[in-house]
Amino acid sequence: MTSSTDPGSGAARVLALLWREPGARTSTRGPRQGLSVDAVVAAAIELADSAGLEALTMRRVAQALGVAPMSLYTYVPGKAELLDLMLDAVYGRMPYTETAGLPWRERLAAVARDNRALCDRHPWVALVSAARPPLGPGLMAKYERELLAFDGLGLDDVEMDDALAYLLGFVQASARASSAARALRRESAITDEEWWAANEPLLARIFDATRYPTAARVGSAAGEVRGTAFDPDHAYRFGLERVLDGLGVLIEARDR
Amino acid sequence: MTSSTDPGSGAARVLALLWREPGARTSTRGPRQGLSVDAVVAAAIELADSAGLEALTMRRVAQALGVAPMSLYTYVPGKAELLDLMLDAVYGRMPYTETAGLPWRERLAAVARDNRALCDRHPWVALVSAARPPLGPGLMAKYERELLAFDGLGLDDVEMDDALAYLLGFVQASARASSAARALRRESAITDEEWWAANEPLLARIFDATRYPTAARVGSAAGEVRGTAFDPDHAYRFGLERVLDGLGVLIEARDR
DNA sequence: CATCTCGCCGTACGCCGTACGGCAGGCGGT
DNA sequence: ACCGCCTGCCGTACGGCGTACGGCGAGATG
């Protein structure tokens, strides 16, 4: 079976799958496939959306499709490749705002907003690794579209790529933090207030405010304003302004 | 046994453990403990450093200590709490550069450099969740010291906390990307060049450069300059300048 | 109708975190 | 000196995971 164009062990087959290249299927013998790659990917996305990435298991995807777990491996080399396919699929269907003609800061803000909205709809997107992204049609279209927001600003090609990666990295890190905070609130048996109430006496006895005066002052000020230890939404809004300001410095330098 | 100050199920006991509060041990009956929390934490850190976070399992920590897996639960409520203890321990021993008197940009750059060095020595640090950090002595000292880098710049208390979290978030995200890239290179059976060589023909046939002209131009330019698809070190250097520039805009606005 | 092919999937392996309960060793009290 | 309690230690087990392997049976071809 292994021909000279042996697709190899998953890692090599994923590109063909991403572009939905017809497999090396030549003969028509045997039963037809009852499912499709798209059906598997769609079921996996729905499961991850509704139950979270940690609930995305091959067994549960199979259950949602009414097949046995091992049947999935007919369509997909493994779980890692399934995640690649899921990612490219949501990239391809991602809604985006048209920004041609707007000032650069609004264009970049729109890119950030679109990506944040994607992570809002599909929280697992922020949690899958960003190393070696899936080179499928969805990512290509997204990359092309988002690069255009950085066009005509005086940046060279490499800087455009750097700047986009920087912006997307910030959005991903923010979304990850939001997701972690949400997961903590969901799965922790104890609420923030309960935790604080239970631990405040011990902390008050043990924490020496005179040793850490700045920490005590700043920490309590931040805690009071936000009402909680960590507010991911606030961190996002604060951070995005800094990101845009920082890119603005580069853009103005190149403009001159 | 459960007194009115019942330490409860792990999540509540972790604070006492972080500060190494003597447990509710009153009677001296029974055998002495053969290990200590510190020994368990040290073994776990060494294991995570040398074998990676995914290799950090209770069984392997126990093996390194020469005890049975379940014995660890005498010292530590569970794996999550062990991670908290590990994190606070490396925070407490973290080397840092003295920056009093330096200009603000160098102070902030030093904070970033120290944290990146920490993630370099202990790659797992970047991978554990940032939500609800361990409120132990190590984190307190780190928080105090790093806040001082933002002191006297005209920022109010909340802004100081925001700015520090922003800077640390960037460093963490960068370190995570580096770690992911390293893990990919290590565990993938195929190198970057091999992958490209194997997939280039398919990609050339399938990828329509006229549909995505900007992506094709920018992607190939970035790939040629860096020699690889993704260069985490370059992304860090580029990003850090933007982060500092962005914070500079805020600092100058407050300075006026 | 025989035969070939291939989708499907039952079973199993080696991992994980950790709940439960028994055993044995060391200490305090008598 | 001895007994009995307390407690650290840990053997066993459960329910989960990804997926390798190989057999079975259905469907299309000839």
Coordinates of C-alpha atoms (C1' of nucleotides) in Angstrom, one line a residue:
Chain A
M1 CA 0.0 0.0 0.0
T2 CA 2.7 2.5 1.0
S3 CA 3.4 4.1 -2.4
S4 CA 6.2 6.5 -3.2
T5 CA 3.9 9.3 -2.2
D6 CA 3.3 7.7 1.2
P7 CA 1.3 10.3 3.2
G8 CA 3.1 9.0 6.3
S9 CA 2.1 9.2 9.9
G10 CA -0.5 11.9 10.3
A11 CA 1.8 14.9 10.4
A12 CA 2.3 14.6 6.7
R13 CA -1.3 13.8 5.9
V14 CA -2.8 16.8 7.7
L15 CA -2.0 19.2 4.9
A16 CA -3.9 17.1 2.4
L17 CA -6.8 16.9 4.8
L18 CA -6.8 20.6 5.4
W19 CA -7.3 21.3 1.8
R20 CA -9.7 18.3 1.5
E21 CA -7.6 16.7 -1.2
P22 CA -9.2 13.5 -2.3
G23 CA -7.2 10.7 -0.8
A24 CA -5.3 8.1 -2.8
R25 CA -8.6 6.2 -3.1
T26 CA -8.6 4.6 -6.5
S27 CA -10.6 1.4 -6.3
T28 CA -14.2 1.6 -5.4
R29 CA -14.3 -1.8 -3.7
G30 CA -15.6 -2.2 -0.3
P31 CA -18.3 -0.2 1.6
R32 CA -18.6 3.5 1.3
Q33 CA -17.7 5.8 4.2
G34 CA -20.6 6.6 6.3
L35 CA -19.3 9.9 7.6
S36 CA -17.0 12.6 6.3
V37 CA -14.1 14.6 7.6
D38 CA -16.4 17.6 7.7
A39 CA -18.9 15.8 9.9
V40 CA -16.2 14.7 12.3
V41 CA -14.7 18.2 12.5
A42 CA -18.2 19.8 12.9
A43 CA -19.0 17.4 15.8
A44 CA -15.7 18.1 17.5
I45 CA -16.2 21.8 17.2
E46 CA -19.7 21.6 18.6
L47 CA -18.5 19.5 21.5
A48 CA -15.5 21.7 22.3
D49 CA -17.7 24.8 22.2
S50 CA -20.3 23.4 24.5
A51 CA -18.2 21.3 26.9
G52 CA -14.8 22.8 26.8
L53 CA -11.5 21.6 25.4
E54 CA -10.8 19.3 28.3
A55 CA -14.0 17.5 27.4
L56 CA -13.0 17.0 23.8
T57 CA -12.0 13.3 23.7
M58 CA -12.1 11.0 20.8
R59 CA -14.6 8.8 22.6
R60 CA -17.0 11.6 23.1
V61 CA -16.7 12.9 19.6
A62 CA -17.5 9.3 18.4
Q63 CA -20.4 9.1 20.8
A64 CA -21.8 12.4 19.4
L65 CA -21.6 10.9 15.9
G66 CA -23.1 7.5 16.9
V67 CA -20.0 5.5 16.0
A68 CA -17.3 3.6 17.9
P69 CA -14.3 5.6 19.0
M70 CA -11.9 3.8 16.7
S71 CA -14.0 4.6 13.6
L72 CA -12.8 8.2 13.8
Y73 CA -9.3 7.1 12.8
T74 CA -10.7 6.3 9.4
Y75 CA -11.2 10.0 8.8
V76 CA -8.6 11.6 10.9
P77 CA -5.0 10.5 11.7
G78 CA -5.3 11.4 15.4
K79 CA -6.4 14.0 17.9
A80 CA -3.7 16.5 17.1
E81 CA -4.7 16.6 13.5
L82 CA -8.3 16.9 14.4
L83 CA -7.5 20.0 16.4
D84 CA -5.7 21.4 13.3
L85 CA -8.7 20.8 11.2
M86 CA -11.0 22.3 13.8
L87 CA -8.9 25.4 14.0
D88 CA -8.7 25.9 10.2
A89 CA -12.4 25.4 10.0
V90 CA -13.3 28.2 12.4
Y91 CA -10.7 30.4 10.9
G92 CA -12.4 29.9 7.5
R93 CA -15.9 30.8 8.9
M94 CA -14.7 33.6 11.1
P95 CA -16.8 36.8 10.7
Y96 CA -14.7 39.9 10.2
T97 CA -15.3 43.6 9.9
E98 CA -14.4 45.4 6.7
T99 CA -11.9 48.1 7.5
A100 CA -10.7 49.5 4.1
G101 CA -10.3 53.2 4.3
L102 CA -10.3 53.5 8.1
P103 CA -7.4 54.9 10.0
W104 CA -4.7 52.4 10.9
R105 CA -5.6 52.3 14.6
E106 CA -9.2 51.4 13.9
R107 CA -8.1 48.8 11.4
L108 CA -5.8 47.1 14.0
A109 CA -8.4 47.4 16.7
A110 CA -10.9 45.7 14.4
V111 CA -8.5 42.8 13.9
A112 CA -8.1 42.5 17.6
R113 CA -11.9 42.7 18.1
D114 CA -12.6 40.0 15.5
N115 CA -10.1 37.6 17.0
R116 CA -11.4 38.2 20.5
A117 CA -14.9 37.6 19.3
L118 CA -13.7 34.3 17.8
C119 CA -12.2 33.3 21.1
D120 CA -15.4 34.2 22.8
R121 CA -17.4 32.0 20.5
H122 CA -14.9 29.2 20.6
P123 CA -12.9 29.4 23.8
W124 CA -10.8 26.4 22.9
V125 CA -9.2 28.4 20.0
A126 CA -7.1 30.3 22.5
L127 CA -5.9 27.2 24.2
V128 CA -4.5 25.2 21.4
S129 CA -0.8 25.7 20.6
A130 CA 0.2 28.5 18.4
A131 CA 3.4 26.8 17.2
R132 CA 3.2 25.6 13.6
P133 CA -0.3 26.7 12.8
P134 CA -2.4 24.7 10.4
L135 CA -1.6 25.8 6.8
G136 CA -5.1 25.4 5.5
P137 CA -7.4 27.6 3.5
G138 CA -9.0 29.1 6.6
L139 CA -5.8 30.3 8.0
M140 CA -4.6 31.5 4.6
A141 CA -7.6 33.7 4.1
K142 CA -7.4 35.0 7.6
Y143 CA -3.7 35.8 7.3
E144 CA -4.2 37.6 4.0
R145 CA -7.1 39.7 5.3
E146 CA -5.4 40.6 8.5
L147 CA -2.1 41.5 6.8
L148 CA -4.0 44.1 4.7
A149 CA -4.7 46.0 7.9
F150 CA -1.0 46.6 8.2
D151 CA -0.5 47.5 4.5
G152 CA 0.5 51.0 3.5
L153 CA 1.9 52.0 6.8
G154 CA 5.5 52.1 5.8
L155 CA 6.3 48.8 7.4
D156 CA 8.3 46.3 5.3
D157 CA 7.1 42.8 4.8
V158 CA 8.9 41.3 7.7
E159 CA 7.7 44.0 10.0
M160 CA 4.1 43.5 8.9
D161 CA 4.4 39.8 9.8
D162 CA 6.0 40.7 13.1
A163 CA 3.4 43.3 14.0
L164 CA 0.5 41.1 13.1
A165 CA 1.9 38.2 15.2
Y166 CA 2.4 40.6 18.1
L167 CA -1.2 41.8 18.0
L168 CA -2.6 38.3 17.6
G169 CA -0.3 37.0 20.4
F170 CA -1.7 39.6 22.7
V171 CA -5.3 38.7 21.9
Q172 CA -4.6 35.0 22.3
A173 CA -2.9 35.5 25.7
S174 CA -5.8 37.6 26.9
A175 CA -8.3 35.1 25.8
R176 CA -6.4 32.4 27.5
A177 CA -6.4 34.3 30.7
S178 CA -10.1 34.9 30.4
S179 CA -10.7 31.2 29.7
A180 CA -8.6 30.2 32.7
A181 CA -10.4 32.6 35.0
R182 CA -13.7 31.2 33.7
A183 CA -12.7 27.7 34.1
L184 CA -11.5 28.4 37.6
R185 CA -14.8 30.0 38.5
R186 CA -16.7 27.1 37.1
E187 CA -14.8 24.1 38.4
S188 CA -13.6 25.5 41.7
A189 CA -16.0 24.4 44.5
I190 CA -15.3 27.7 46.2
T191 CA -16.1 31.3 45.1
D192 CA -13.6 34.1 45.2
E193 CA -15.3 35.6 48.2
E194 CA -15.5 32.4 50.1
W195 CA -11.8 31.7 49.5
W196 CA -11.0 35.2 50.7
A197 CA -13.2 34.9 53.7
A198 CA -11.7 31.5 54.6
N199 CA -8.1 32.6 54.1
E200 CA -8.2 36.2 55.2
P201 CA -7.4 35.5 58.9
L202 CA -4.4 33.4 58.1
L203 CA -3.1 35.8 55.5
A204 CA -3.6 38.8 57.9
R205 CA -1.6 37.0 60.6
I206 CA 1.2 35.9 58.3
F207 CA 1.5 38.6 55.7
D208 CA 3.8 41.3 57.0
A209 CA 2.7 44.5 55.3
T210 CA 5.7 46.4 56.4
R211 CA 8.0 44.0 54.5
Y212 CA 6.1 44.5 51.3
P213 CA 4.6 48.0 51.6
T214 CA 4.2 48.6 47.8
A215 CA 2.7 45.2 47.2
A216 CA 0.2 45.7 50.1
R217 CA -0.8 49.2 48.9
V218 CA -1.0 48.4 45.2
G219 CA -2.6 45.0 45.6
S220 CA -5.4 46.3 47.8
A221 CA -6.0 49.3 45.6
A222 CA -6.2 47.1 42.5
G223 CA -8.4 44.6 44.3
E224 CA -10.8 47.2 45.5
V225 CA -11.2 48.9 42.1
R226 CA -11.8 45.6 40.4
G227 CA -13.7 43.8 43.1
T228 CA -11.7 40.7 42.4
A229 CA -8.1 39.5 42.3
F230 CA -7.9 39.4 38.5
D231 CA -10.2 40.9 35.9
P232 CA -9.4 39.6 32.4
D233 CA -11.6 42.0 30.6
H234 CA -10.0 45.0 32.3
A235 CA -6.6 43.6 31.5
Y236 CA -7.6 43.2 27.8
R237 CA -8.8 46.8 27.5
F238 CA -5.7 48.2 29.2
G239 CA -3.4 46.0 27.2
L240 CA -4.9 46.6 23.8
E241 CA -4.3 50.4 24.2
R242 CA -0.7 49.7 25.1
V243 CA -0.3 47.3 22.1
L244 CA -1.8 49.9 19.7
D245 CA 0.3 52.7 21.2
G246 CA 3.4 50.5 20.9
L247 CA 2.7 49.7 17.3
G248 CA 2.0 53.3 16.7
V249 CA 5.5 54.3 17.8
L250 CA 6.9 52.0 15.2
I251 CA 4.5 53.1 12.5
E252 CA 5.2 56.8 13.1
A253 CA 8.9 56.1 13.0
R254 CA 8.5 54.4 9.6
D255 CA 6.2 57.1 8.4
R256 CA 8.8 59.7 8.8
Chain B
M1 CA -10.8 15.6 63.4
T2 CA -12.4 18.3 61.3
S3 CA -12.2 21.2 63.7
S4 CA -13.9 24.6 63.2
T5 CA -10.8 25.7 61.3
D6 CA -11.1 22.8 59.0
P7 CA -8.5 23.4 56.3
G8 CA -10.8 21.7 53.9
S9 CA -10.1 20.1 50.6
G10 CA -6.7 21.2 49.4
A11 CA -7.7 24.5 47.9
A12 CA -8.0 26.0 51.4
R13 CA -4.9 24.2 52.8
V14 CA -2.6 25.5 50.1
L15 CA -2.1 28.9 51.7
A16 CA -0.9 27.4 54.9
L17 CA 1.4 25.1 52.9
L18 CA 2.8 28.0 50.9
W19 CA 3.8 29.8 54.1
R20 CA 4.9 26.5 55.7
E21 CA 2.6 27.0 58.6
P22 CA 2.9 24.0 61.0
G23 CA -0.1 21.8 60.4
A24 CA -2.7 21.1 63.1
R25 CA -0.3 18.4 64.3
T26 CA -0.7 18.4 68.1
S27 CA -0.2 14.8 69.2
T28 CA 3.2 13.2 68.6
R29 CA 1.8 9.8 68.3
G30 CA 2.6 7.6 65.4
P31 CA 5.7 7.5 63.2
R32 CA 7.5 10.6 62.1
Q33 CA 7.3 11.8 58.6
G34 CA 10.1 10.6 56.5
L35 CA 10.0 13.4 54.0
S36 CA 9.0 17.0 54.0
V37 CA 7.0 19.4 51.8
D38 CA 10.2 21.0 50.7
A39 CA 11.7 17.7 49.6
V40 CA 8.6 16.9 47.6
V41 CA 8.6 20.3 46.0
A42 CA 12.3 20.1 45.2
A43 CA 12.0 16.7 43.6
A44 CA 9.0 17.9 41.5
I45 CA 10.9 21.0 40.4
E46 CA 13.9 19.0 39.4
L47 CA 11.8 16.5 37.5
A48 CA 9.8 19.3 35.7
D49 CA 13.0 21.1 34.8
S50 CA 14.7 18.0 33.3
A51 CA 11.8 16.2 31.8
G52 CA 9.2 18.8 31.1
L53 CA 5.8 19.6 32.5
E54 CA 4.1 16.8 30.7
A55 CA 6.4 14.3 32.5
L56 CA 5.6 15.7 35.9
T57 CA 3.3 13.0 37.3
M58 CA 2.7 12.1 40.9
R59 CA 4.1 8.6 40.2
R60 CA 7.3 9.9 38.8
V61 CA 7.8 12.4 41.6
A62 CA 7.3 9.6 44.1
Q63 CA 9.7 7.4 42.2
A64 CA 12.4 10.1 42.3
L65 CA 11.9 10.3 46.1
G66 CA 11.9 6.5 46.6
V67 CA 8.4 6.3 47.9
A68 CA 5.1 5.0 46.7
P69 CA 2.9 7.4 44.7
M70 CA 0.2 7.7 47.4
S71 CA 2.7 8.7 50.0
L72 CA 2.9 12.1 48.4
Y73 CA -0.6 12.9 49.4
T74 CA 0.6 12.9 53.0
Y75 CA 2.5 16.1 52.2
V76 CA 0.5 17.7 49.5
P77 CA -3.2 17.7 48.9
G78 CA -2.9 17.1 45.2
K79 CA -1.1 17.9 42.0
A80 CA -2.6 21.3 41.5
E81 CA -1.4 22.4 45.0
L82 CA 2.0 20.9 44.3
L83 CA 2.2 23.1 41.2
D84 CA 1.4 26.2 43.3
L85 CA 4.1 25.2 45.7
M86 CA 6.6 24.7 42.9
L87 CA 5.8 28.1 41.4
D88 CA 6.1 30.0 44.6
A89 CA 9.4 28.2 45.4
V90 CA 11.0 29.3 42.1
Y91 CA 9.6 32.8 42.5
G92 CA 11.3 32.9 45.9
R93 CA 14.7 31.8 44.6
M94 CA 14.5 33.8 41.4
P95 CA 17.6 35.9 40.7
Y96 CA 17.0 39.5 39.8
T97 CA 19.0 42.5 38.8
E98 CA 19.1 45.6 41.0
T99 CA 17.8 48.5 39.0
A100 CA 17.4 51.4 41.5
G101 CA 18.4 54.7 39.9
L102 CA 18.2 53.4 36.3
P103 CA 15.9 55.0 33.8
W104 CA 12.5 53.5 33.7
R105 CA 12.9 51.7 30.4
E106 CA 15.9 49.9 31.6
R107 CA 14.1 49.0 34.8
L108 CA 11.2 47.5 33.0
A109 CA 13.5 45.8 30.5
A110 CA 15.3 44.2 33.5
V111 CA 12.0 42.9 34.9
A112 CA 11.3 41.3 31.5
R113 CA 14.8 39.9 31.3
D114 CA 14.6 38.4 34.8
N115 CA 11.3 36.8 34.1
R116 CA 12.4 35.4 30.7
A117 CA 15.5 34.0 32.4
L118 CA 13.3 32.3 34.9
C119 CA 11.2 30.7 32.1
D120 CA 14.4 29.7 30.5
R121 CA 15.7 27.9 33.5
H122 CA 12.2 26.4 34.4
P123 CA 10.3 26.2 31.1
W124 CA 7.2 24.8 32.9
V125 CA 6.7 28.1 34.7
A126 CA 5.3 29.7 31.6
L127 CA 2.9 26.8 31.1
V128 CA 1.0 26.7 34.4
S129 CA -2.0 28.8 34.5
A130 CA -1.7 32.5 35.5
A131 CA -5.2 32.7 37.0
R132 CA -5.2 32.9 40.8
P133 CA -1.5 32.9 41.4
P134 CA -0.1 31.3 44.5
L135 CA -0.2 33.9 47.3
G136 CA 3.0 32.7 48.9
P137 CA 6.1 34.4 50.2
G138 CA 7.9 33.9 46.9
L139 CA 5.2 35.6 44.8
M140 CA 4.9 38.4 47.4
A141 CA 8.6 39.3 47.3
K142 CA 8.6 39.2 43.5
Y143 CA 5.5 41.4 43.3
E144 CA 6.9 43.9 45.7
R145 CA 10.3 44.1 43.9
E146 CA 8.8 44.3 40.4
L147 CA 6.2 46.9 41.4
L148 CA 9.1 49.2 42.5
A149 CA 10.3 49.3 38.8
F150 CA 7.0 51.1 38.1
D151 CA 7.3 53.5 41.1
G152 CA 7.7 57.2 40.7
L153 CA 6.5 57.3 37.1
G154 CA 3.3 59.1 37.7
L155 CA 1.2 56.0 37.5
D156 CA -1.5 55.5 40.1
D157 CA -1.6 52.3 42.1
V158 CA -4.1 50.5 39.8
E159 CA -2.1 51.5 36.7
M160 CA 1.1 50.2 38.3
D161 CA -0.6 46.8 38.7
D162 CA -2.0 46.9 35.2
A163 CA 1.3 47.8 33.7
L164 CA 3.2 45.1 35.5
A165 CA 0.6 42.5 34.6
Y166 CA 0.8 43.6 31.0
L167 CA 4.6 43.3 30.9
L168 CA 4.6 39.9 32.7
G169 CA 1.8 38.7 30.5
F170 CA 3.9 39.4 27.4
V171 CA 6.9 37.6 28.8
Q172 CA 4.8 34.6 29.7
A173 CA 3.2 34.4 26.3
S174 CA 6.5 34.7 24.6
A175 CA 8.0 32.0 26.8
R176 CA 5.0 29.8 26.2
A177 CA 5.6 30.2 22.4
S178 CA 9.3 29.3 22.8
S179 CA 8.4 26.3 24.9
A180 CA 5.8 25.1 22.4
A181 CA 8.3 25.5 19.5
R182 CA 10.9 23.6 21.4
A183 CA 8.5 20.8 22.3
L184 CA 7.5 20.6 18.7
R185 CA 11.0 20.3 17.5
R186 CA 11.8 17.7 20.2
E187 CA 8.8 15.4 19.9
S188 CA 8.0 15.7 16.2
A189 CA 9.6 12.9 14.3
I190 CA 10.1 15.2 11.4
T191 CA 12.2 18.4 11.2
D192 CA 11.0 21.6 9.7
E193 CA 13.0 21.1 6.5
E194 CA 11.7 17.6 6.1
W195 CA 8.2 18.7 6.6
W196 CA 8.6 21.5 4.1
A197 CA 10.3 19.2 1.6
A198 CA 7.5 16.6 1.9
N199 CA 4.7 19.1 1.6
E200 CA 6.1 21.7 -0.7
P201 CA 4.8 20.0 -3.9
L202 CA 1.3 19.7 -2.6
L203 CA 1.3 23.2 -1.3
A204 CA 2.6 24.6 -4.5
R205 CA -0.1 22.8 -6.5
I206 CA -2.9 23.8 -4.1
F207 CA -2.0 27.2 -2.9
D208 CA -3.2 29.9 -5.3
A209 CA -0.8 32.8 -4.8
T210 CA -2.9 35.1 -6.8
R211 CA -5.8 34.7 -4.4
Y212 CA -3.6 35.6 -1.4
P213 CA -1.0 37.9 -2.8
T214 CA -0.1 39.7 0.4
A215 CA 0.1 36.5 2.4
A216 CA 2.3 34.9 -0.3
R217 CA 4.6 37.9 -0.4
V218 CA 4.9 38.6 3.3
G219 CA 5.0 34.9 4.3
S220 CA 7.8 34.1 2.0
A221 CA 9.7 37.2 3.0
A222 CA 9.4 36.4 6.7
G223 CA 10.2 32.8 6.2
E224 CA 13.4 33.7 4.2
V225 CA 14.7 36.2 6.7
R226 CA 14.1 33.9 9.7
G227 CA 14.9 30.6 8.0
T228 CA 11.9 29.0 9.7
A229 CA 8.2 29.4 10.0
F230 CA 8.3 30.8 13.5
D231 CA 11.2 32.3 15.5
P232 CA 10.2 32.8 19.1
D233 CA 13.3 34.7 20.0
H234 CA 12.8 37.2 17.2
A235 CA 9.2 37.6 18.2
Y236 CA 10.2 38.3 21.8
R237 CA 12.8 40.9 20.8
F238 CA 10.3 42.6 18.5
G239 CA 7.5 42.4 21.0
L240 CA 9.4 43.7 24.0
E241 CA 10.3 47.0 22.1
R242 CA 6.6 47.5 21.4
V243 CA 5.6 46.7 24.9
L244 CA 8.0 49.2 26.3
D245 CA 7.0 51.8 23.7
G246 CA 3.4 51.3 24.5
L247 CA 4.0 51.7 28.2
G248 CA 6.2 54.7 27.4
V249 CA 3.2 56.5 25.8
L250 CA 1.2 56.0 29.0
I251 CA 4.1 57.0 31.2
E252 CA 4.8 60.2 29.3
A253 CA 1.1 61.1 29.3
R254 CA 1.1 60.8 33.1
D255 CA 4.3 62.6 33.4
R256 CA 2.9 65.7 31.7
Chain C
dC1 C1' -22.2 -15.8 -7.5
dA2 C1' -17.2 -15.7 -6.0
dT3 C1' -13.9 -12.7 -4.6
dC4 C1' -11.6 -8.9 -3.2
dT5 C1' -11.4 -4.6 -0.5
dC6 C1' -12.0 -1.7 2.9
dG7 C1' -14.8 0.6 6.5
dC8 C1' -15.9 -0.4 11.0
dC9 C1' -14.8 -1.4 15.6
dG10 C1' -13.9 -4.9 19.9
dT11 C1' -10.2 -5.5 22.6
dA12 C1' -6.3 -4.2 25.0
dC13 C1' -2.2 -1.6 26.6
dG14 C1' 0.1 1.7 29.1
dC15 C1' -0.6 5.9 31.0
dC16 C1' -2.9 9.4 34.4
dG17 C1' -4.9 11.4 39.2
dT18 C1' -6.4 9.9 43.4
dA19 C1' -10.3 7.5 46.8
dC20 C1' -10.3 4.1 50.1
dG21 C1' -8.9 1.3 53.8
dG22 C1' -5.5 -1.8 56.0
dC23 C1' -1.0 -2.5 58.1
dA24 C1' 2.6 -1.8 60.9
dG25 C1' 5.6 1.0 63.6
dG26 C1' 6.4 4.4 67.2
dC27 C1' 4.8 7.1 71.1
dG28 C1' 2.1 8.2 75.6
dG29 C1' 0.0 6.5 79.4
dT30 C1' -0.2 3.3 83.0
Chain D
dA1 C1' 7.3 -3.1 80.7
dC2 C1' 3.6 -3.3 78.1
dC3 C1' -0.6 -2.0 75.9
dG4 C1' -3.3 0.6 72.9
dC5 C1' -3.9 4.4 70.1
dC6 C1' -2.5 7.2 66.5
dT7 C1' -0.6 8.0 62.2
dG8 C1' 2.5 7.7 58.2
dC9 C1' 2.8 4.7 54.4
dC10 C1' 1.1 2.6 50.5
dG11 C1' -1.4 -1.7 47.9
dT12 C1' -5.2 -1.9 45.3
dA13 C1' -8.6 -0.2 42.3
dC14 C1' -11.5 2.9 39.5
dG15 C1' -12.6 5.6 35.8
dG16 C1' -10.6 8.2 32.4
dC17 C1' -7.4 9.0 28.3
dG18 C1' -5.1 8.2 23.1
dT19 C1' -4.6 4.7 20.0
dA20 C1' -2.2 0.0 18.0
dC21 C1' -3.8 -4.2 16.2
dG22 C1' -6.4 -7.4 13.8
dG23 C1' -10.7 -9.6 12.6
dC24 C1' -15.3 -9.3 10.6
dG25 C1' -18.7 -8.6 7.4
dA26 C1' -20.7 -5.8 3.8
dG27 C1' -20.6 -4.0 -0.7
dA28 C1' -18.8 -3.5 -5.3
dT29 C1' -16.5 -5.8 -9.1
dG30 C1' -15.8 -9.3 -12.3

